[in-house]
Coordinates of C-alpha atoms in Angstrom, one line a residue:
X1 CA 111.7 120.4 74.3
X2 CA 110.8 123.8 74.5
X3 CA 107.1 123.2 75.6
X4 CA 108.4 121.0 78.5
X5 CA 111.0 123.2 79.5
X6 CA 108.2 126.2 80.0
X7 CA 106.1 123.6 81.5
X8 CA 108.4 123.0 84.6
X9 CA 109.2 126.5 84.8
X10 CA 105.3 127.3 85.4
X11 CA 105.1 124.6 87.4
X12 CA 107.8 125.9 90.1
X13 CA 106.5 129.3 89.7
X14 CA 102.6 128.4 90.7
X15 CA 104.4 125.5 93.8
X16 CA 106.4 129.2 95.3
X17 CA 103.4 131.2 94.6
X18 CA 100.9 128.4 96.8
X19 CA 103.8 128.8 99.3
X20 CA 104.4 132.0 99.5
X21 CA 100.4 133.2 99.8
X22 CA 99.8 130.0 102.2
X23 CA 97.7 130.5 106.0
X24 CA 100.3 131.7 109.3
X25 CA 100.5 128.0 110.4
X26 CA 101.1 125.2 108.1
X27 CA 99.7 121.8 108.6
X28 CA 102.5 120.4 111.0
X29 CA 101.1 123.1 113.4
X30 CA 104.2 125.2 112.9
X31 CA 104.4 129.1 112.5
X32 CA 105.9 130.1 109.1
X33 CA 108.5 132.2 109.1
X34 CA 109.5 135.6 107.0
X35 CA 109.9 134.8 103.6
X36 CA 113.6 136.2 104.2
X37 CA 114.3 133.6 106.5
X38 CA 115.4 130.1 106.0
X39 CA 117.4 130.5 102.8
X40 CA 120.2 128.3 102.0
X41 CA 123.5 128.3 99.4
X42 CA 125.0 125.0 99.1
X43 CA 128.0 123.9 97.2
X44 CA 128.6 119.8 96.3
X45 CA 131.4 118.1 94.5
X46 CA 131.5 114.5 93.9
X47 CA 131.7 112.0 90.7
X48 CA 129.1 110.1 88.8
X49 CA 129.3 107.5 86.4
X50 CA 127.7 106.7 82.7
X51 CA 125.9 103.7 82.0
X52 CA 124.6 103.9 78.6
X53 CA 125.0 100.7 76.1
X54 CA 128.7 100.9 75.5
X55 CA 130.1 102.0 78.8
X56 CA 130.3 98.5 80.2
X57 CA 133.3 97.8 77.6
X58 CA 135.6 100.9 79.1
X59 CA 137.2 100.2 82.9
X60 CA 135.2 102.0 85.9
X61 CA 138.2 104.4 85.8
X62 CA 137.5 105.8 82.2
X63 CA 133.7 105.9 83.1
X64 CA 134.0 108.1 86.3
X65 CA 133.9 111.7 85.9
X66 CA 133.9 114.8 88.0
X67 CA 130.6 116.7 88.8
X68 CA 129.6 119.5 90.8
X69 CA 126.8 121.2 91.5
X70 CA 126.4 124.9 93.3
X71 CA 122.5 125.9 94.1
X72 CA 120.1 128.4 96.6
X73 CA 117.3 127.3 97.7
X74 CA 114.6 127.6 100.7
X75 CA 112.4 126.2 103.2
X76 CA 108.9 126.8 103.4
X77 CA 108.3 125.2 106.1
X78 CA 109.8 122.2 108.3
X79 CA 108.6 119.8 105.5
X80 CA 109.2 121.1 102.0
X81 CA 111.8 123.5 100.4
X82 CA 112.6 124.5 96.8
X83 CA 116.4 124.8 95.3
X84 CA 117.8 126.1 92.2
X85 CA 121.3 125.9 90.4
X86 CA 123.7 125.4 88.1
X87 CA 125.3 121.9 87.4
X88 CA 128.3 120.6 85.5
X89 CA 128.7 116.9 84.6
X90 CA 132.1 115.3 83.0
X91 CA 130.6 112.6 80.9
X92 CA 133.0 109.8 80.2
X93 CA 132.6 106.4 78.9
X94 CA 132.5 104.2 75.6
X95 CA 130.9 103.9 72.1
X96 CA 131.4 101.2 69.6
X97 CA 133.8 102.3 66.4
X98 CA 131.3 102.4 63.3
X99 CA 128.7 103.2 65.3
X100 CA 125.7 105.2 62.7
X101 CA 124.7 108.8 63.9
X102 CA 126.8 111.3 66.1
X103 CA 128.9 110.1 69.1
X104 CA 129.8 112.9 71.0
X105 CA 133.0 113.5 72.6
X106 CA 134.6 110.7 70.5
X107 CA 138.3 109.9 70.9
X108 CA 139.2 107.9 67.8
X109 CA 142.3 106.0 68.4
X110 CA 141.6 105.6 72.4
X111 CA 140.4 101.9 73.0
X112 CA 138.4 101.2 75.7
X113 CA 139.1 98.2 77.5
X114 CA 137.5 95.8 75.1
X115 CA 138.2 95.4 70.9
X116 CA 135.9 97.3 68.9
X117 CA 135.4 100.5 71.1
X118 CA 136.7 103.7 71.8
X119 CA 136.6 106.3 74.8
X120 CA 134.7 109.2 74.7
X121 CA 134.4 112.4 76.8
X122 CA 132.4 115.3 77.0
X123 CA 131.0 117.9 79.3
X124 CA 127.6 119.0 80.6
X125 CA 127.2 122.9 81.9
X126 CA 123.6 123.2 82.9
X127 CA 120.7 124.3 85.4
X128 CA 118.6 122.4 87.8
X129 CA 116.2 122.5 90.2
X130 CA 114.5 120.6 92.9
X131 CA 111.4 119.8 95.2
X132 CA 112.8 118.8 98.8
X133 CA 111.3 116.9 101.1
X134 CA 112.7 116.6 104.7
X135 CA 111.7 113.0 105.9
X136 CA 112.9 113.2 109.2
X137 CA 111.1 115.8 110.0
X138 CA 107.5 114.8 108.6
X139 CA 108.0 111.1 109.9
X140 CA 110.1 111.9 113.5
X141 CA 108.7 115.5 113.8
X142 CA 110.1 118.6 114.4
X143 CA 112.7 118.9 116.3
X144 CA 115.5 122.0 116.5
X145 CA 118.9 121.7 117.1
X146 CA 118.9 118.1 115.3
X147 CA 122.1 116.4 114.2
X148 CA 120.4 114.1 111.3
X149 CA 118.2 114.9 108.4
X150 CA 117.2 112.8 105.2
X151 CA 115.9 114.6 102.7
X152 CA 114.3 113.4 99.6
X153 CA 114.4 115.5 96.4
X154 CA 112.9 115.1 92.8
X155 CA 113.7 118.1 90.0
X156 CA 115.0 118.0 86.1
X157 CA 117.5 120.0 84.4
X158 CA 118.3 121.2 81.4
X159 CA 122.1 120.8 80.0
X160 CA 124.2 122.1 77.4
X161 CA 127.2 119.7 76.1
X162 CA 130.7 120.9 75.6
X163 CA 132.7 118.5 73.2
X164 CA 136.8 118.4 72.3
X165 CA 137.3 120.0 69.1
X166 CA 139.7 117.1 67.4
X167 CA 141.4 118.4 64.2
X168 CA 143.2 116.8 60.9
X169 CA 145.4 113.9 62.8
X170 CA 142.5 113.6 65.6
X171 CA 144.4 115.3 68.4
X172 CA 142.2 117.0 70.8
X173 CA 142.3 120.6 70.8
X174 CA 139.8 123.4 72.8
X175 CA 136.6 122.4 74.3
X176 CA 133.8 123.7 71.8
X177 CA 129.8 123.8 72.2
X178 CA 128.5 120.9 70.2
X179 CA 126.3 122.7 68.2
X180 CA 122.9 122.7 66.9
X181 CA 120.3 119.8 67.3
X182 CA 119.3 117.2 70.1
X183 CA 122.8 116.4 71.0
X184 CA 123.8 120.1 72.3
X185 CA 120.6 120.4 74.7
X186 CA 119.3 117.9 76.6
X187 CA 117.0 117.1 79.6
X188 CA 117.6 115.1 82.2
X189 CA 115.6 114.1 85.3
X190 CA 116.9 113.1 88.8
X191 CA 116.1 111.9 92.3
X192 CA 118.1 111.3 95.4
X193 CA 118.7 111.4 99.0
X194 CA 119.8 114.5 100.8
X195 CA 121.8 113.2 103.8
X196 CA 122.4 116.6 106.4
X197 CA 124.3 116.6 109.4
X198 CA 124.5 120.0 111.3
X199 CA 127.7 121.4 112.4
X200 CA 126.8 124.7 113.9
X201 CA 122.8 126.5 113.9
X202 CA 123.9 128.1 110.5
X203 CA 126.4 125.2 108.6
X204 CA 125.1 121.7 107.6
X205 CA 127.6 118.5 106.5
X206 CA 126.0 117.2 103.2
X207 CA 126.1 113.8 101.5
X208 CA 124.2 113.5 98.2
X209 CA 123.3 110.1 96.7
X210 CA 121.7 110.9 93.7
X211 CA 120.6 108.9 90.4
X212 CA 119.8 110.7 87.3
X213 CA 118.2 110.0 83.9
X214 CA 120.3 111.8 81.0
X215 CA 118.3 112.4 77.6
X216 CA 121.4 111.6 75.1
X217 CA 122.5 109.9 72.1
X218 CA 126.2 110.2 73.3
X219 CA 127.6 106.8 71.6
X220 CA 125.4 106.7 68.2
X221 CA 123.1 104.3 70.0
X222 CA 119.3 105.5 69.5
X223 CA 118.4 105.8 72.9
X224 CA 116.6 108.6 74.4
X225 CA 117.6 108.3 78.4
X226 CA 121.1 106.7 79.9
X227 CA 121.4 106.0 83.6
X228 CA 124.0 108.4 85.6
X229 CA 124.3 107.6 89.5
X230 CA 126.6 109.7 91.7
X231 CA 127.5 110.5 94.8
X232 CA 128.7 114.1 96.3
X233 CA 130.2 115.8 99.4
X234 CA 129.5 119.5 100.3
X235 CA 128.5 121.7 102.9
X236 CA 125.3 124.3 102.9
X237 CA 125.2 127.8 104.5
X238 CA 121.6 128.7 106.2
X239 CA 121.2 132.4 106.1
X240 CA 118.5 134.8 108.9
X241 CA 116.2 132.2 111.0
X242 CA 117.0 128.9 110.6
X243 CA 114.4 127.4 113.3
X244 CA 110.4 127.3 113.3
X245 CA 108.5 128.0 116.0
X246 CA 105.3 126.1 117.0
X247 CA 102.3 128.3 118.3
X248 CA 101.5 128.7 122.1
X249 CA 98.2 127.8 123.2
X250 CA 97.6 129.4 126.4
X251 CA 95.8 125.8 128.9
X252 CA 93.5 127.3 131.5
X253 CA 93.6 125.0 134.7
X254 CA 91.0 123.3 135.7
X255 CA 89.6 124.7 138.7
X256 CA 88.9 121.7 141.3
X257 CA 85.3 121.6 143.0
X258 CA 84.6 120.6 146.2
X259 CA 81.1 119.5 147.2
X260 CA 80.5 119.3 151.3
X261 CA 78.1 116.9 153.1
X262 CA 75.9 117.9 155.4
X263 CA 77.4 116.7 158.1
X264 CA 81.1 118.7 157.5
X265 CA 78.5 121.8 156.9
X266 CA 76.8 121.5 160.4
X267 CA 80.6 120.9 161.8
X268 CA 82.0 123.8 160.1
X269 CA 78.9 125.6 161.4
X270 CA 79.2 125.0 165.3
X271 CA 83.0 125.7 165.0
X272 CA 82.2 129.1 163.9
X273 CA 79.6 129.6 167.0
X274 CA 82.1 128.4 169.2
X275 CA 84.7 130.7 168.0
X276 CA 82.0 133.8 167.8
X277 CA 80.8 133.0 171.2
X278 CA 84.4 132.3 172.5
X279 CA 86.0 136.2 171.1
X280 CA 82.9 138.0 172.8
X281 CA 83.6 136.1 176.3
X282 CA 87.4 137.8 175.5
X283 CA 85.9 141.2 174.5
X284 CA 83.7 140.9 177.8
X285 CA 87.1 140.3 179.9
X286 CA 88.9 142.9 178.2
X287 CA 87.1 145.8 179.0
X288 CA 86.6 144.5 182.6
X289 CA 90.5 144.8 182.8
X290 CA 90.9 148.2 181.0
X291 CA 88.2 149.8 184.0
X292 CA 91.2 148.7 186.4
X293 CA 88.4 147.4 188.6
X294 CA 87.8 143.2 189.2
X295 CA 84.0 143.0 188.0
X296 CA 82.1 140.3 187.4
X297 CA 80.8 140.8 184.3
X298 CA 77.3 139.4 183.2
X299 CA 77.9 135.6 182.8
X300 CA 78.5 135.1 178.7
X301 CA 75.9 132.7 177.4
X302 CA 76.9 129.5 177.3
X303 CA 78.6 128.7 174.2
X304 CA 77.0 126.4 171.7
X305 CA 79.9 123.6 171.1
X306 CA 79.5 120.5 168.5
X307 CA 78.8 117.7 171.0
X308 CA 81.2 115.7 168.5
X309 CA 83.7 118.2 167.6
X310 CA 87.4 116.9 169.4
X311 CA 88.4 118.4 172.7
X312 CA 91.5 119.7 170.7
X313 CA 93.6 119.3 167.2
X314 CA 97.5 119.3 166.6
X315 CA 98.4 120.1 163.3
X316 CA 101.9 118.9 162.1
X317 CA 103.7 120.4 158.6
X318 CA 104.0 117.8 155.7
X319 CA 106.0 114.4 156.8
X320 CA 106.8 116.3 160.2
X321 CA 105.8 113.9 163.2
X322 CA 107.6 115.9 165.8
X323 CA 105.4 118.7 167.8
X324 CA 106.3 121.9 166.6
X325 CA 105.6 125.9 167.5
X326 CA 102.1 126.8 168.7
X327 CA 100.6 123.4 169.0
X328 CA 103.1 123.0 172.0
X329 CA 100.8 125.6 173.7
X330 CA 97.5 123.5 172.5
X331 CA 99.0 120.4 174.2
X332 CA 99.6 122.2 177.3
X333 CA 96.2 123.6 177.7
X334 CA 95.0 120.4 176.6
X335 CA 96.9 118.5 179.5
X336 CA 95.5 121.1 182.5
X337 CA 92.0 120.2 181.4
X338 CA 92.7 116.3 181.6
X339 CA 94.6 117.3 185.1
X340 CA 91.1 118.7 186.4
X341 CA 88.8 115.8 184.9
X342 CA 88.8 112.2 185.1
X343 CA 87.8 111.2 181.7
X344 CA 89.8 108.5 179.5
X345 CA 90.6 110.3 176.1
X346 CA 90.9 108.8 172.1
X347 CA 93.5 110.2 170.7
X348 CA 93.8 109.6 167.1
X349 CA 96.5 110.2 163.9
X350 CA 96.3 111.6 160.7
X351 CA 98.0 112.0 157.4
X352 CA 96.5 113.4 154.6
X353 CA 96.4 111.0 151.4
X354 CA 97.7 113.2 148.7
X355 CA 101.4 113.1 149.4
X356 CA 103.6 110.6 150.0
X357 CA 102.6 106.8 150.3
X358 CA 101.2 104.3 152.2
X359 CA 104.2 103.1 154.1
X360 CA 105.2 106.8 154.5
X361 CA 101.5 108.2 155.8
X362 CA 101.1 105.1 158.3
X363 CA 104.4 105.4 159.8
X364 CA 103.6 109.8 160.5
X365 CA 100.2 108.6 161.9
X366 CA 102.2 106.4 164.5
X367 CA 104.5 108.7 165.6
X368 CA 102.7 111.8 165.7
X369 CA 99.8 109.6 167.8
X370 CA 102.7 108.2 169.8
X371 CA 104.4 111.8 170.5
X372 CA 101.0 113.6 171.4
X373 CA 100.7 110.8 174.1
X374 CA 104.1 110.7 175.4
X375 CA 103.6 114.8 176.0
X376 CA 100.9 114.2 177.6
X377 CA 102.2 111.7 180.4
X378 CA 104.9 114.2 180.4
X379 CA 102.6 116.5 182.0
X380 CA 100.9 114.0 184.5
X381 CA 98.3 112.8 182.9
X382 CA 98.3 109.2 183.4
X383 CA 98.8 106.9 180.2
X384 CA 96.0 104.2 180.7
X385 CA 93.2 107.0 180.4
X386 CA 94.8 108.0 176.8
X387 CA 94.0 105.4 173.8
X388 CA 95.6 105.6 170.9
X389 CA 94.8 105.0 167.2
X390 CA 95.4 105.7 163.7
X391 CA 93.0 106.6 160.9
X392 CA 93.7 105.8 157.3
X393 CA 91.5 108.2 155.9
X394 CA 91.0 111.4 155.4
X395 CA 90.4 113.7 158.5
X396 CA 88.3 116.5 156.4
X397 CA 88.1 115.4 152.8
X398 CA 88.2 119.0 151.6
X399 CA 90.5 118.0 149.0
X400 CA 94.7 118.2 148.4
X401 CA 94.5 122.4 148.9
X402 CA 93.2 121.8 151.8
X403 CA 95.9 119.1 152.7
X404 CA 97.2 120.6 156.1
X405 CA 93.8 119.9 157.9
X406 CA 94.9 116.6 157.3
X407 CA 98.1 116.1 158.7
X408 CA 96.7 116.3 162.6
X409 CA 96.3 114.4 165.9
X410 CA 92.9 114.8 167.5
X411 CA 91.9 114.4 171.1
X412 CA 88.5 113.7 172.3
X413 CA 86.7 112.6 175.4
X414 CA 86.3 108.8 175.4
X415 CA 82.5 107.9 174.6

């Protein structure tokens, strides 16, 4: 008993070592804590009952005894945890009258229920300890702030057994250590399930079912192990940090890139030698104005337009249909040049594709079309030289940044 006793011991010690000298992040993916943190007391009270070979003659009520256990323990990570502590165990059942070898805790003269056998009851003071394993967490993941845990939980104990001292007339007297030999120390081994419900970040609701194997020869029966289930109600204490934290990896965007076709290049291009050629005409007029004097400055070259670039552009913020600020001013110009010329105009609506919807982006390409027109023949310009249509697609295709160069109304001379 002995070598298995030191066995378990060194065992538990090389389990907290591994822990305790283990990487920063454990294989959940979760940051370990201090080893000060996550350190628990718990305290459980409940009842358990014997079930060796005599017990069944004795009424549940003279089998069911009182049990408590108060332990510390920790978690090493959001999986696994350790606990230690001391246990006591009243033991109370039957054993048959004439029974060969030592019955502990005998009560000659009590009968149990059935002829033949007697009552018995002892005590077991001893300590335990356990390998925890939170289910919820390794099967649901990790998740703070939870109201349920399971907890499985495998460990042994060892157990020293306090007996009535009976004297001449068999009338119970003090309780007294049973003495020497296999019947005063014993092992037992145990398993359960660890149910946890949390009442506040630091205090957790505990319900233990637990079934234990009991090394005893408690009713002069020569068997090694008798079956003990029980069940117990307590609460735990967490102490420090109580939640693990998961490590942030920083996620660089993606940077979207945009490849132009030739022909939105060459656009592009003679919108810029329009503009250049349009600020030096204003630079020319300028300084004829600051000389206080009308001259006629040397005719600017003629500037080189795109052929197929529109006459002008509206541009409307997203799902706005209504012309707004400045681009009353372009539709304005626009109107005195169709006052001086006789062309028909096409006049077209846009709506970029990567808002809104279908039903939404036709109905903005209709109205802002339909507005742009109605300003217009506001202005004169008669309505049978102004055509009107909508374009599903894309005015520019320079991607969603660049989604305001969508949302426009273009005007160009009929071809």
């Amino acid at each position: 008993m002995k070598k298995i006793t030191l066995m378990a011991l060194a065992g538990a010690m090389f389990m907290g070592s591994a822990v305790a000298n283990a990487q920063q992040v454990d294989e959940t993916g979760y940051l370990f804590n201090r080893f000060q943190d996550n350190w628990f007391v718990e305290g459980l009270g409940g009842a358990g009952v014997m079930m060796s070979k005599y017990d069944a003659n004795a009424k549940l009520g003279d089998r069911i005894g009182w049990k408590g256990n108060l332990e510390v323990g920790k978690w090493f990570s959001p999986v696994m945890g350790l606990r230690i502590g001391g246990e006591f165990n009243q033991m109370k059942g039957a054993y048959k009258v004439g029974s060969e070898g030592t019955v502990i805790g005998a009560r000659p003269g009590v009968a149990a229920d059935k002829a033949g056998f007697n009552l018995q009851q002892f005590n077991n003071i001893g300590l335990t300890g356990d390998a925890m394993f939170n289910l919820t967490n390794l099967f649901c993941g990790y998740k703070p702030g939870r109201f349920y845990n399971a907890v499985a939980y495998a460990g042994a104990g060892i157990h020293w057994v306090y007996e009535r001292e009976l004297d001449a007339r068999a009338n119970l007297k003090d309780w007294v250590y049973a003495g020497g030999g296999d019947h005063a120390r014993n092992l037992s081994l145990r398993a359960g399930l660890l149910n946890t419900f949390r009442l506040s970040e630091h205090v957790n609701l505990l319900l233990d079912l637990r079934f234990e194997e009991m090394q005893e020869h408690v009713d002069g029966y020569n068997k090694t192990w008798n079956e003990y289930p029980s069940a117990l109600l307590g609460l735990s204490y967490k102490f420090n940090k109580t939640e693990w934290n998961a490590p942030v990896i920083p996620v660089c965007p993606e940077v979207p890139t945009y490849k132009y076709t030739d022909e939105e290049g060459d656009r592009l291009a003679a919108q810029l030698r329009a503009a250049k050629a349009k600020v030096e005409d204003l630079e020319n007029q300028l300084k004829g104005c600051n000389k206080g004097t009308h001259v006629d400055p040397t005719p600017a070259p003629t500037p080189a337009v795109d052929k197929d670039a529109p006459l002008a552009i509206i541009y409307y913020p997203i799902n706005v249909s209504k012309i707004v600020g400045v681009q009353n001013n372009v539709v304005d110009a626009v109107a005195n040049v169709m006052l001086e010329e006789t062309s028909n105009y096409e006049l077209t609506g846009w709506a970029d594709n990567y808002t809104g919807n279908d039903v939404i982006n036709t109905r903005l390409r209709k109205d802002r079309v339909a507005g742009v027109k109605a300003a217009l023949v506001g202005k004169g310009v008669e309505a049978d030289r102004l055509n009107t249509q909508i374009n599903d697609g894309n005015r520019t295709n320079f991607g969603p940044k660049c989604a305001s160069l969508d949302r426009a109304v273009t005007i160009e001379r009929a071809k």
